[in-house]
């Protein structure tokens, strides 16, 4: 195929861009290391590296006729030659100019074709360094000339923090055909570990295509397994038929089916092995080390900290751990947001500080990222104040929230503890973006903070997103899939284990009270032909989205298996409660449920929660009237709030006499009374209730601080139904006692 000169030069320029960013990466990291160096012997090695990289970049830029980069590199090469010979001594001001030079080269690389950068100011400053006459440094300013329009555009060059958002391997902005895209978006793949010479460059689009093919093979695997299963069922039917009728053609048919079954089973095993191996190999190719996205972070930290007048050291560990390239690309911006937050908020009260990034593989399929600073920690009270100002929480909610929950408010959009908005932070968006991105990647994020000691963000992520598993379930004779990673537990519970709390059906799991909602209500499935199940067992799946948990009640839980996920295109992305679809081995298309949407939708269906339990159990609570007799306003209010929040109708009395008057005039289903009260104590009140023919059947619960054996015996003697000591008071114990007595 003939390639003309213009096409050849375009491909050459694309290849150069990739090479140039690799040189700049090494130079940038070396400059950061050199600036911290104290040992002369080590300094010489790093200076030699920088000198060699500038020399190589100069030669490459000359080959593609980018004179601006060639000029900068030539002067930088001369400077580092003098530093090598010790005829030029490094100082802090030089490092600022060196880093500005890198930013300008990156700006040239990313500029539109047809633009020329005026580099006279940076070249003037570099010449001053080269001549040993640094003096006053000029303001860095370049003039962009568009060759197509002839219009000059002034561009002020500052440390370009947004430049870090570009990939180390960076595409030209003027790519015009698909082949250029393939050349630009590449992955570096290690063929043999430990041998850096054995490296191949693979087009990103080819890798994505290969992965897609591998995932499509999963359907063939599931289909072959399904076919083998169906043939086996046919064989079993023939065996049953044969027992009753001895016909020769049945024997022949059976032999043919036996052969077909054996062939299908072998085929299924072969396809399964090939598919699994293929996908695993592709997954390994898709893995890249963390350092491929964070190697430029030290420069970013340096530029940002100097920009705001701080000295912040960036330390990273575990960056050789590999993770799916797609997850890395998605996590680059979130990690930058957190680091910016550490710089601007965490270490805001000090001019010096340290940011640590630690990466640990915690299992075969998960990795933990910890980012910590040694700053002032999170101001919890200020965070609560901002939540009220921004209408995220009410004053009552803020009063009730504990500090651990309050810390998670930093992930809410619109919340920032900064009093002003700067170019680094203060808009209240960064950490909200982090939270959403981690959630999208099926991960989790938490924050720990201690006043005056610092803050640590912990992110748990899957190592790969190429394999998906789901639980197939049935609701109203329709099949759905829930991603396995979002399911905390699958359970079958008896209806009498369901508790009504705050007028909602709930279950208790690991110390948490979790609301139960019917999936059919959330999905708004209404099929009057289907009769409600009258069984005593409920099948539920406990699902979570990092922040909330609910238990979904379904008709049937079928199986957990590998599923091929087909995401919706842009037109269908806003379909509520549905994330995509999968194709089962039978060819059936089944919707995949979006757990985050389900949890949001469940709040709208809380009034239907009670439909899970039987009518008789709901009647236990609904419309039941309780009187609380207690002279302490605190205890009286507490008991009233607890009971009303669980659906009871409650009246109160301040002593036994007032209580007795109410009991005689109104109908109550139960009496809860203190013992030690003025005018008439609880023992006397209980005795009056028992001795009156109109009230003698009303259950009475004594809730008192008196805990001696004699007091309990006296309570029994006067006819109390239950005796609860305040020092052992448990809310659930009281509620269970009430339910049992009613």
XYZ file of C-alpha atoms in Angstrom, residues 123 130 238 331 343 498:
6
model
C 14.430 30.538 26.070
C 23.266 28.598 30.773
C -35.635 -42.257 26.771
C -9.321 6.586 38.878
C -2.822 19.937 49.860
C -39.972 -9.703 60.419
